[in-house]
C-alpha cells in the first residue's frame, strides 16, 4: 500500500512522464495550432482506459477525466507497437468533433497490457464544407469532414499507408495533418518509455496500484470539496447568442443538487438538439469529461493541489436527455461544440457561484474565437490554410483581484501565436492586436479586458473562418454588485466606406486590402464598483483600460486634468444605490427574459420534449418566429396553436403538455 509520501512521489513521476510527452509533441508538431496555440492533449491511461496522469500548463485542459474505455474495446486485438485512432464523434464519444484526432497505444510488460498512452491533436482541416471543417452553419456531421471510427493506424510499429492515403486525399493541408499525427505518435512512444521506466523503478504491482490509488485520491479530494459546501439545490440558466443561422438563442439550464460528497448536474430543460453544429456529443455518458470541464475549473479553483485525473468525475452525475443539445443523436452536426461548451462552463460557474459566492469569480468572457485563414501566398502561388490566433476574452473579477486581461480563465490554455510567426507563415498583415478599452465589467474588482485583433489580406477570395463567435448579445455576467462585461464584435473594414458588421457570422470572404477586426467579450465585474478605490480607477484610466467617461459613469470617479476630484467623486458615489442582486446580466438579457419568462420556457421545453427528436428544433424555430409582440407562457401557447394549424402533419405529442389557460 502506497503511503502519502510515496503516492506524491508517484504522482510527480506521472506528471513528469505526461509533460515529457507534451514536450515531444509540441517540439515536433507541424501546424501552428498545435505547436504554438497548444490545442492538444497527452495522458497516461490505466488498463481500464481511465486517465491517471496529465501535464500541467501544457496543452488543452478539458480532458483530465477522459476515458478511452469504449474506444479501446472497439478493437479486438492489440500487439506491441500498435497505435489506434479515431476522430468520429459518434463511434465511441471520445473525439467530440472531427478535427480532434485521438490516438492511444498499449503499453506491454511481460506480455500483458499494463497501461495505455493517449492524446489528441486538433487537425487544422479534416475536409468538409468549409476550410478548417467547422462552421455554425453546417447542419449534419457528414459536412464536417472525413471521419474514421476506431481502427489501427500503426500495426506493430508500421503506419497503415492506406489510411494515410485516404486522409491526405480528403483534407486541404495533408502535410500538416500527417506531420501532427506522427508527432503525436512520437509523444505516445515517449510516454510508453516513461511508463516502463516507472515500472522498473517502482515494480509492476506498485505501478498498477499507484495508477488506481491516484484515481481514488482525486475522488476523495473532490468529495471533500463538495462536503465543504452546503447541501441544497441551485439553478442557473445561460444562453449562446444564436442556435443556428436562424439566430435564436440557445438556452442551457442546470439544476445542481449537492448532497454530502455527491453532486447531480441535471440539464433537463436545455434546448433540443439543434439544426446547426453547436451540439455536444456526450453519448449520454453521465460523467463525460466534456460535460464536466466547468467542474474541473471550480474544483481546481477551490483546491489548486487537487490531482487531475478521471477520479474527479466519480462524485458527479450528469443528466442529459437524449435528443437535447448536450446529448444529440447522429447525424447531428457537432463541429462547433466548443462554443456550446463555453456556455456550458458559464452555466456551471453560475450555479456554483450561488453555492460558495465568497470563493468564486464573476463570469469569464466565455468565447474563444479561433481564426483560420485560407488564402494564396502571392510570393509563391501556394494555397495557405492556417490558424491565425485565438481571440480570447478577459477573466471574471476575482474575490481578491481584477480579472486577467485578454486571457479568459476557462479558455486561457489556448496560447497566442506571436504575430511575427503568423506573418512569416501566412501572407497577412496585422494592423491591431491589443486590449479593448471599457470592455471589462465594472466592479470592486474589475473584469478582465477583451482582446482586439485586426489583420489585412492581400489575395482575392481569401476565406476566413472565425469559429466560436459568441457573446455579441448576451454579456458575461457580473456578481455581487459587479456589472456585466462588454460584448464581442466582428467587423469588415472598420471605419471604411464598405464597413459592415458580421455579428456572430463565422465565415467570410475577403478581397485584397480588406481588414477583418475581431473583438472578444470582456470578463464580468465582481463587487460594487463604487467601492473600488479611486486610485485604482485613475490607474486604469492612465493605462488605457477605462475611459474618462466610464470612470465617471461606472465607478463614480471624477478625473480632471489627470487627477481625482475628491469632492465631486464623494458626492457622485453617495448618490448611487447599491444592487442587492447576486447577478447582473445587462440590458440585453433582461429585455429578452421579459419576453421569454421561465414559465414560457417551461411550456416550450415541455412541448419540444414530447415530440420526436427530428421535429423539435423545427418546432422551436417556428414558435420563435411567432413570438413577435407576445410574451410569457400565454405567448408560447398562442404561437404553438398557430404552428399546429400551419403544420397539420405535426406529430401528436407523446405525453400531456401543460398549456397556458386560453
XYZ file of C-alpha atoms in Angstrom:
662
model
C 0.000 0.000 0.000
C 1.457 3.371 -1.019
C 1.827 5.774 1.869
C 1.106 9.508 1.278
C 4.771 10.344 0.693
C 5.305 7.622 -1.905
C 1.967 8.424 -3.506
C 3.098 12.011 -4.041
C 6.391 10.774 -5.483
C 4.457 8.509 -7.838
C 2.131 11.379 -8.806
C 5.160 13.529 -9.607
C 6.513 10.781 -11.856
C 3.226 10.520 -13.751
C 3.083 14.269 -14.258
C 6.713 14.332 -15.438
C 6.010 11.487 -17.857
C 2.979 13.303 -19.278
C 4.928 16.547 -19.598
C 7.698 14.731 -21.475
C 5.010 13.522 -23.867
C 3.722 17.072 -24.254
C 7.163 18.491 -24.985
C 7.786 15.787 -27.576
C 4.551 16.682 -29.344
C 4.956 20.428 -29.112
C 8.519 20.394 -30.443
C 7.838 18.094 -33.397
C 4.339 19.202 -34.490
C 3.908 20.871 -37.867
C 0.874 23.159 -37.503
C 0.961 26.407 -35.564
C -2.299 25.430 -33.903
C -0.581 22.529 -32.168
C 2.960 23.784 -31.644
C 2.058 27.378 -30.745
C -1.600 27.519 -29.680
C -1.239 24.100 -27.995
C -4.624 22.635 -28.850
C -3.547 19.114 -27.946
C -3.627 16.694 -25.035
C -1.485 13.824 -23.840
C -2.178 11.479 -20.953
C -1.346 8.274 -19.131
C -4.233 5.804 -19.068
C -4.777 2.787 -16.832
C -5.674 -0.697 -18.040
C -9.411 0.105 -17.977
C -8.924 3.207 -20.120
C -9.144 5.870 -17.378
C -6.771 8.828 -17.340
C -4.453 8.924 -14.337
C -1.748 11.386 -15.407
C -1.774 14.660 -17.378
C 0.655 17.566 -17.757
C 0.134 20.919 -16.059
C 0.484 24.103 -18.079
C 0.837 22.334 -21.427
C -1.961 21.686 -23.884
C -5.733 21.822 -23.524
C -7.321 21.500 -20.089
C -10.568 19.770 -20.995
C -9.611 16.138 -20.690
C -8.209 15.105 -17.286
C -11.351 12.999 -16.801
C -11.328 11.396 -20.244
C -11.869 7.656 -20.514
C -10.818 5.645 -23.568
C -12.655 2.501 -22.455
C -15.288 2.386 -25.196
C -12.734 3.212 -27.882
C -10.277 0.579 -26.645
C -12.973 -2.083 -26.613
C -13.885 -1.461 -30.252
C -10.615 -3.037 -31.423
C -10.266 -6.768 -30.891
C -6.560 -7.463 -30.715
C -3.631 -5.295 -29.671
C 0.032 -6.114 -30.173
C 3.211 -4.308 -29.066
C 3.843 -1.304 -31.308
C 0.189 -0.838 -32.270
C -1.421 2.609 -32.242
C -5.172 3.049 -32.689
C -7.023 6.226 -33.576
C -10.395 7.820 -34.194
C -11.859 11.226 -34.957
C -15.504 10.132 -35.226
C -17.650 11.877 -32.599
C -20.356 9.205 -32.668
C -18.349 5.964 -32.682
C -17.344 5.968 -29.032
C -17.758 9.605 -27.919
C -14.020 10.077 -27.312
C -13.457 12.532 -30.153
C -16.140 15.196 -29.935
C -15.657 16.831 -33.323
C -13.916 15.650 -36.478
C -10.737 17.798 -36.282
C -9.858 16.261 -32.896
C -7.934 13.111 -33.756
C -7.396 10.843 -30.730
C -4.674 8.213 -30.623
C -3.978 5.544 -27.992
C -1.209 2.988 -27.636
C -0.997 -0.124 -25.439
C 1.983 -0.422 -23.101
C 3.035 -4.049 -22.731
C 5.120 -5.500 -19.899
C 5.878 -9.190 -19.640
C 3.343 -9.940 -22.353
C 0.348 -8.085 -20.894
C -1.078 -4.588 -21.239
C -0.360 -2.668 -18.040
C -1.372 0.821 -19.256
C -2.007 2.982 -22.295
C -0.696 6.280 -23.548
C -3.167 8.555 -25.277
C -3.872 12.029 -26.527
C -5.312 14.168 -29.281
C -4.317 16.871 -31.722
C -6.671 19.353 -33.359
C -6.048 18.970 -37.074
C -6.080 22.253 -38.985
C -8.522 20.775 -41.504
C -10.371 17.472 -41.979
C -12.051 18.373 -45.263
C -15.772 19.031 -45.405
C -17.802 22.025 -46.493
C -15.571 24.857 -45.246
C -11.845 25.410 -44.685
C -10.888 24.175 -41.209
C -14.054 21.993 -41.326
C -16.011 23.978 -38.737
C -18.884 26.423 -39.077
C -22.071 27.038 -37.147
C -23.999 26.915 -40.438
C -23.306 23.207 -41.028
C -26.296 21.001 -40.315
C -25.088 17.386 -40.332
C -21.967 15.507 -39.328
C -21.254 14.487 -42.932
C -20.463 18.104 -43.832
C -17.734 18.355 -41.194
C -15.017 16.320 -42.854
C -13.847 12.753 -43.185
C -14.338 10.510 -40.131
C -12.506 7.402 -39.013
C -14.126 5.068 -36.475
C -11.709 3.401 -34.043
C -9.128 1.424 -36.024
C -5.424 0.698 -36.011
C -3.282 3.406 -37.550
C 0.030 1.718 -36.709
C 0.428 -2.063 -36.807
C 3.391 -3.318 -34.766
C 5.293 -0.103 -35.453
C 4.345 0.291 -39.132
C 1.926 3.015 -40.314
C -1.039 1.859 -42.385
C -0.337 3.720 -45.623
C -3.861 3.102 -46.934
C -5.350 5.078 -44.049
C -2.842 7.899 -44.543
C -3.627 7.989 -48.263
C -7.355 8.238 -47.583
C -6.736 11.130 -45.192
C -4.390 13.034 -47.500
C -6.908 12.713 -50.329
C -9.725 14.270 -48.304
C -8.124 17.127 -46.348
C -6.951 20.516 -47.540
C -3.455 20.573 -45.980
C -2.361 16.934 -45.707
C 1.229 17.710 -44.741
C 0.051 19.451 -41.565
C -2.293 16.614 -40.641
C 0.192 13.812 -41.199
C 3.003 15.764 -39.558
C 0.943 16.435 -36.420
C -0.296 12.839 -36.224
C 3.226 11.469 -36.466
C 4.323 13.936 -33.793
C 1.586 12.584 -31.523
C 2.722 9.013 -32.196
C 6.174 10.125 -31.106
C 4.668 11.533 -27.916
C 2.881 8.225 -27.225
C 6.180 6.410 -27.669
C 7.784 8.793 -25.178
C 5.006 8.036 -22.710
C 5.498 4.309 -23.203
C 9.188 4.609 -22.348
C 8.403 6.669 -19.259
C 5.798 4.160 -18.040
C 8.241 1.285 -18.429
C 10.831 3.318 -16.535
C 8.313 3.766 -13.695
C 7.654 0.022 -13.697
C 11.378 -0.572 -13.425
C 11.662 1.933 -10.569
C 8.570 1.020 -8.539
C 7.856 -2.530 -9.682
C 4.895 -3.773 -11.690
C 2.498 -4.249 -8.797
C 3.335 -0.895 -7.199
C 2.850 0.822 -10.562
C -0.565 -0.776 -11.079
C -1.560 0.053 -7.520
C -0.356 3.626 -7.885
C -2.435 4.186 -11.015
C -5.538 3.124 -9.071
C -4.730 4.984 -5.856
C -4.237 8.248 -7.747
C -7.815 7.977 -9.022
C -9.111 7.180 -5.545
C -7.201 10.113 -4.065
C -8.579 12.568 -6.638
C -12.077 11.268 -5.953
C -11.585 11.808 -2.216
C -10.323 15.358 -2.823
C -13.363 16.171 -4.979
C -15.749 14.758 -2.372
C -14.028 16.764 0.374
C -14.688 19.953 -1.608
C -18.351 19.035 -2.071
C -18.716 18.239 1.635
C -17.368 21.710 2.447
C -20.343 23.181 0.586
C -23.900 23.410 1.898
C -26.337 20.757 0.773
C -29.109 22.034 -1.444
C -30.314 22.715 -4.969
C -29.453 25.685 -7.158
C -30.495 26.576 -10.697
C -28.850 28.664 -13.358
C -29.501 29.497 -16.998
C -27.289 30.975 -19.672
C -27.555 31.435 -23.416
C -25.467 31.158 -26.529
C -26.379 34.070 -28.781
C -27.579 32.036 -31.740
C -28.634 28.423 -32.171
C -28.152 28.416 -35.970
C -28.397 30.760 -38.926
C -31.962 31.344 -37.701
C -30.283 33.359 -34.915
C -32.492 32.363 -31.991
C -30.763 31.975 -28.621
C -29.611 28.551 -27.461
C -30.570 28.033 -23.827
C -28.722 25.840 -21.356
C -30.311 25.149 -17.997
C -28.706 23.480 -14.978
C -30.250 22.224 -11.759
C -27.352 21.491 -9.386
C -28.030 19.337 -6.341
C -25.328 18.723 -3.715
C -25.791 16.062 -1.078
C -22.762 15.354 1.069
C -19.916 14.301 -1.205
C -22.090 13.838 -4.304
C -23.500 16.216 -6.899
C -26.103 15.834 -9.631
C -25.998 18.153 -12.629
C -29.404 17.928 -14.291
C -29.508 19.674 -17.670
C -33.162 18.846 -18.327
C -34.814 21.931 -19.789
C -31.881 22.810 -22.033
C -32.625 23.303 -25.717
C -33.332 20.377 -28.028
C -30.798 19.019 -30.468
C -30.057 21.881 -32.865
C -30.132 22.118 -36.639
C -26.604 23.531 -36.561
C -23.188 22.358 -35.403
C -23.470 23.590 -31.798
C -24.484 20.173 -30.456
C -22.298 18.500 -27.812
C -21.925 14.731 -28.408
C -21.777 13.268 -24.908
C -23.472 9.984 -25.761
C -25.496 10.307 -22.571
C -22.418 9.396 -20.509
C -23.222 10.728 -17.011
C -19.547 11.500 -16.415
C -18.393 12.512 -19.868
C -15.397 14.780 -19.485
C -16.785 17.361 -21.919
C -19.760 17.928 -19.624
C -17.568 18.370 -16.555
C -14.897 20.804 -17.753
C -16.506 23.621 -15.761
C -16.484 21.388 -12.695
C -12.726 20.829 -13.060
C -12.210 24.590 -13.012
C -14.330 25.001 -9.900
C -12.538 22.167 -8.092
C -9.093 23.438 -9.063
C -10.021 26.979 -8.004
C -11.021 25.708 -4.572
C -8.023 23.360 -4.231
C -5.065 24.119 -6.533
C -3.314 20.977 -5.232
C -6.036 18.645 -6.449
C -4.944 15.744 -8.651
C -6.226 15.935 -12.208
C -7.489 12.562 -13.385
C -10.647 10.556 -14.005
C -11.229 10.150 -10.278
C -12.550 13.723 -10.199
C -15.586 12.665 -12.208
C -16.806 9.965 -9.796
C -18.774 12.214 -7.382
C -20.700 13.832 -10.254
C -23.666 12.567 -12.248
C -24.875 14.490 -15.308
C -28.398 14.118 -16.677
C -28.654 14.961 -20.389
C -31.896 13.832 -22.062
C -31.391 12.128 -25.412
C -32.072 14.409 -28.345
C -31.010 17.533 -26.446
C -28.211 19.914 -27.379
C -25.985 18.176 -24.804
C -26.822 14.658 -25.994
C -27.619 14.724 -29.718
C -28.208 11.708 -31.909
C -26.468 11.150 -35.240
C -26.289 12.688 -37.803
C -26.489 15.989 -35.908
C -23.560 18.299 -36.651
C -21.194 18.817 -33.711
C -18.222 20.739 -35.092
C -18.857 23.899 -33.095
C -19.484 22.067 -29.833
C -16.721 24.177 -28.230
C -18.973 27.270 -28.416
C -21.709 25.452 -26.522
C -19.120 24.048 -24.114
C -18.036 27.592 -23.291
C -21.625 28.406 -22.366
C -21.868 25.116 -20.502
C -18.949 26.213 -18.343
C -20.677 29.542 -17.711
C -23.788 27.678 -16.540
C -21.727 25.553 -14.147
C -19.862 28.608 -12.855
C -23.156 30.413 -12.276
C -24.618 27.534 -10.288
C -21.554 27.117 -8.069
C -21.307 30.896 -7.658
C -24.554 30.695 -5.706
C -23.244 27.820 -3.588
C -19.978 29.490 -2.496
C -20.285 33.128 -3.586
C -17.375 34.278 -1.430
C -14.924 31.998 -3.232
C -15.681 32.182 -6.956
C -15.227 34.908 -9.590
C -17.632 36.571 -11.991
C -18.152 35.144 -15.467
C -15.180 34.987 -17.808
C -15.652 36.122 -21.394
C -16.820 32.652 -22.358
C -15.840 32.878 -26.004
C -12.609 31.682 -27.567
C -12.786 32.681 -31.206
C -10.398 30.597 -33.324
C -9.488 32.428 -36.526
C -8.416 30.450 -39.602
C -7.368 31.880 -42.956
C -7.318 30.164 -46.344
C -5.575 32.378 -48.858
C -2.982 32.445 -51.635
C 0.613 33.405 -50.929
C 1.399 35.768 -53.799
C 5.118 35.194 -53.259
C 4.997 31.591 -54.429
C 1.437 30.932 -55.586
C 0.812 28.372 -52.846
C -2.508 27.962 -51.067
C -2.137 28.546 -47.339
C -4.533 27.462 -44.612
C -3.575 28.201 -41.046
C -4.867 29.221 -37.653
C -4.107 32.897 -37.098
C -4.735 33.302 -33.393
C -7.276 32.561 -30.691
C -9.119 35.745 -29.735
C -9.777 35.086 -26.061
C -11.533 37.498 -23.745
C -10.987 38.619 -20.176
C -11.317 36.676 -16.954
C -14.026 37.493 -14.447
C -13.319 39.686 -11.429
C -11.856 37.548 -8.640
C -12.572 37.601 -4.890
C -9.145 39.196 -4.363
C -8.085 40.870 -7.625
C -9.130 42.070 -11.060
C -9.848 39.567 -13.792
C -6.946 38.710 -16.073
C -6.802 40.890 -19.171
C -7.137 39.122 -22.520
C -6.993 35.663 -21.006
C -10.434 34.370 -20.212
C -9.803 31.891 -17.425
C -11.526 28.819 -18.826
C -10.031 29.384 -22.303
C -6.594 30.542 -21.190
C -4.942 27.285 -22.276
C -5.238 28.490 -25.885
C -1.967 30.364 -26.142
C -1.460 33.221 -28.549
C 0.790 32.761 -31.561
C 3.376 35.563 -31.824
C 2.485 37.948 -34.642
C 5.944 37.557 -36.170
C 5.448 33.804 -36.568
C 1.982 34.184 -38.078
C 3.076 36.842 -40.570
C 6.009 34.614 -41.569
C 3.804 31.588 -42.223
C 0.639 33.313 -43.505
C 0.505 36.178 -46.049
C -1.468 38.638 -43.906
C -0.572 41.864 -42.110
C -1.648 42.603 -38.555
C -2.866 46.155 -38.051
C -4.071 45.825 -34.450
C -3.529 43.398 -31.582
C -4.203 44.553 -28.054
C -6.738 45.130 -25.292
C -10.132 46.798 -25.732
C -10.855 49.832 -23.558
C -14.002 49.748 -21.343
C -14.640 46.068 -22.117
C -14.200 44.675 -18.595
C -17.258 44.651 -16.344
C -17.184 47.352 -13.658
C -16.780 46.168 -10.090
C -14.859 46.414 -6.837
C -12.684 44.038 -8.796
C -12.858 44.880 -12.491
C -13.420 42.210 -15.109
C -10.529 41.431 -17.430
C -10.348 43.361 -20.690
C -11.261 41.889 -24.061
C -8.783 41.216 -26.849
C -8.886 43.105 -30.152
C -7.267 41.726 -33.295
C -7.326 43.087 -36.851
C -5.478 41.952 -39.966
C -5.351 42.725 -43.691
C -5.366 40.168 -46.518
C -3.767 40.575 -49.953
C -5.194 37.852 -52.201
C -8.630 37.655 -53.844
C -11.120 35.232 -52.364
C -9.364 34.879 -49.011
C -11.697 32.727 -46.906
C -11.930 33.291 -43.176
C -13.490 31.081 -40.540
C -13.803 32.516 -37.045
C -15.383 29.717 -35.054
C -16.893 30.093 -31.597
C -18.088 33.626 -32.219
C -20.440 34.383 -29.320
C -21.278 36.912 -26.580
C -22.283 39.590 -29.088
C -25.712 39.784 -27.423
C -25.705 38.029 -24.031
C -22.991 39.550 -21.865
C -20.702 37.750 -19.421
C -22.415 38.371 -16.106
C -21.177 40.255 -13.067
C -21.730 39.126 -9.479
C -22.343 40.621 -6.035
C -22.945 44.118 -7.371
C -20.429 43.868 -10.220
C -21.575 44.695 -13.740
C -21.760 42.599 -16.881
C -18.895 42.912 -19.354
C -18.616 44.408 -22.826
C -19.820 42.463 -25.868
C -17.829 40.838 -28.652
C -17.879 42.040 -32.253
C -16.541 41.277 -35.742
C -16.314 43.940 -38.448
C -15.022 44.045 -42.021
C -13.139 47.238 -42.909
C -13.905 49.197 -39.718
C -14.284 52.896 -40.454
C -14.163 52.346 -44.223
C -16.778 53.062 -46.868
C -17.726 49.368 -47.057
C -17.690 48.917 -43.289
C -20.073 46.157 -42.215
C -20.638 44.236 -39.012
C -20.800 40.435 -39.113
C -22.091 39.768 -35.603
C -21.762 36.053 -34.947
C -21.348 35.027 -38.584
C -18.295 32.784 -38.528
C -17.277 32.674 -42.198
C -16.342 35.497 -44.556
C -14.678 36.018 -47.920
C -12.243 38.934 -48.050
C -10.720 40.653 -51.069
C -7.295 42.316 -51.468
C -6.832 45.093 -48.928
C -9.797 44.113 -46.762
C -9.320 44.256 -42.996
C -11.095 41.960 -40.567
C -11.370 43.245 -36.987
C -12.435 40.933 -34.167
C -13.062 41.777 -30.536
C -13.815 39.258 -27.822
C -16.018 39.855 -24.818
C -14.610 41.028 -21.505
C -14.941 39.450 -18.077
C -17.705 40.303 -15.630
C -17.087 42.578 -12.643
C -17.238 41.442 -9.023
C -18.493 43.597 -6.151
C -19.876 47.130 -6.016
C -17.970 49.425 -8.440
C -18.465 52.341 -6.016
C -16.216 50.505 -3.565
C -13.286 50.316 -5.962
C -10.508 52.578 -4.717
C -10.470 55.787 -6.721
C -6.719 55.478 -7.230
C -7.265 52.142 -8.971
C -9.756 53.773 -11.322
C -7.265 56.552 -12.078
C -4.614 53.929 -12.734
C -6.969 52.144 -15.135
C -7.555 55.414 -16.981
C -3.819 56.094 -17.201
C -3.222 52.612 -18.575
C -5.949 52.928 -21.198
C -8.143 50.267 -19.598
C -11.017 52.604 -18.690
C -12.079 55.838 -20.394
C -12.719 59.093 -18.517
C -16.409 58.779 -19.330
C -16.612 55.213 -17.974
C -14.676 56.169 -14.848
C -17.406 58.654 -14.002
C -20.370 56.663 -15.314
C -19.461 53.220 -13.984
C -17.269 53.975 -10.957
C -18.422 57.427 -9.842
C -14.863 58.748 -10.070
C -14.425 62.254 -11.478
C -10.999 62.793 -13.015
C -9.984 66.276 -14.115
C -6.599 67.228 -15.539
C -5.242 63.804 -14.724
C -6.216 63.960 -11.028
C -9.133 62.746 -8.919
C -11.607 65.420 -7.867
C -12.203 64.063 -4.377
C -15.222 66.250 -3.547
C -17.137 65.554 -6.751
C -16.248 61.858 -6.543
C -17.559 61.555 -2.979
C -20.783 63.356 -3.914
C -21.339 61.269 -7.029
C -20.681 57.967 -5.276
C -23.001 58.851 -2.403
C -25.837 59.322 -4.894
C -25.513 55.807 -6.326
C -27.592 52.922 -4.983
C -26.106 49.507 -4.258
C -27.542 46.479 -6.035
C -28.643 43.530 -3.902
C -28.919 41.097 -6.826
C -26.425 38.260 -6.998
C -26.068 38.532 -10.798
C -26.028 41.415 -13.247
C -26.754 40.308 -16.812
C -27.003 43.563 -18.722
C -29.952 45.124 -20.559
C -29.958 42.648 -23.447
C -30.673 39.578 -21.349
C -33.024 41.463 -19.046
C -35.075 42.548 -22.074
C -35.022 39.077 -23.561
C -36.191 37.413 -20.350
C -39.053 39.904 -20.016
C -40.449 38.189 -23.086
C -39.080 34.683 -22.566
C -40.025 34.189 -18.941
C -39.287 30.968 -17.005
C -42.868 29.761 -17.453
C -42.659 30.473 -21.191
C -39.550 28.327 -21.450
C -41.130 25.654 -19.266
C -44.006 25.296 -21.728
C -41.686 25.431 -24.744
C -39.253 22.797 -23.480
C -42.030 20.514 -22.252
C -43.694 20.721 -25.654
C -40.483 20.016 -27.549
C -39.533 17.099 -25.301
C -42.864 15.448 -26.126
C -42.115 15.484 -29.870
C -39.963 13.089 -31.915
C -36.363 14.295 -31.964
C -36.329 15.285 -35.634
C -39.299 17.657 -35.092
C -38.016 19.514 -32.048
C -35.679 22.125 -33.497
C -38.059 22.831 -36.361
C -40.953 23.494 -33.980
C -38.763 25.595 -31.699
C -37.822 27.797 -34.670
C -41.431 28.127 -35.800
C -42.588 29.142 -32.317
C -39.834 31.761 -32.071
C -40.933 33.214 -35.422
C -44.401 33.764 -33.989
C -43.374 35.363 -30.694
C -43.075 38.916 -32.003
C -45.346 41.087 -29.875
C -46.004 38.210 -27.491
C -44.548 37.247 -24.154
C -44.697 34.663 -21.412
C -46.473 31.332 -21.285
C -49.597 32.715 -22.965
C -47.489 33.926 -25.884
C -45.910 30.495 -26.342
C -49.322 28.805 -26.149
C -50.695 31.138 -28.822
C -47.668 30.575 -31.055
C -47.948 26.811 -30.580
C -51.621 26.878 -31.561
C -50.724 28.694 -34.786
C -47.966 26.185 -35.521
C -50.406 23.309 -35.167
C -52.726 24.942 -37.697
C -49.915 25.751 -40.122
C -48.356 22.284 -39.917
C -51.191 19.762 -39.574
C -48.673 16.932 -40.008
C -47.026 17.830 -36.699
C -46.982 14.626 -34.618
C -49.336 14.212 -31.720
C -47.469 14.919 -28.525
C -46.246 11.707 -26.913
C -47.194 12.862 -23.426
C -49.502 15.515 -21.938
C -48.180 19.064 -22.006
C -49.406 21.696 -19.609
C -50.510 24.719 -21.601
C -51.484 28.202 -20.547
C -55.165 28.792 -19.934
C -56.854 30.207 -23.021
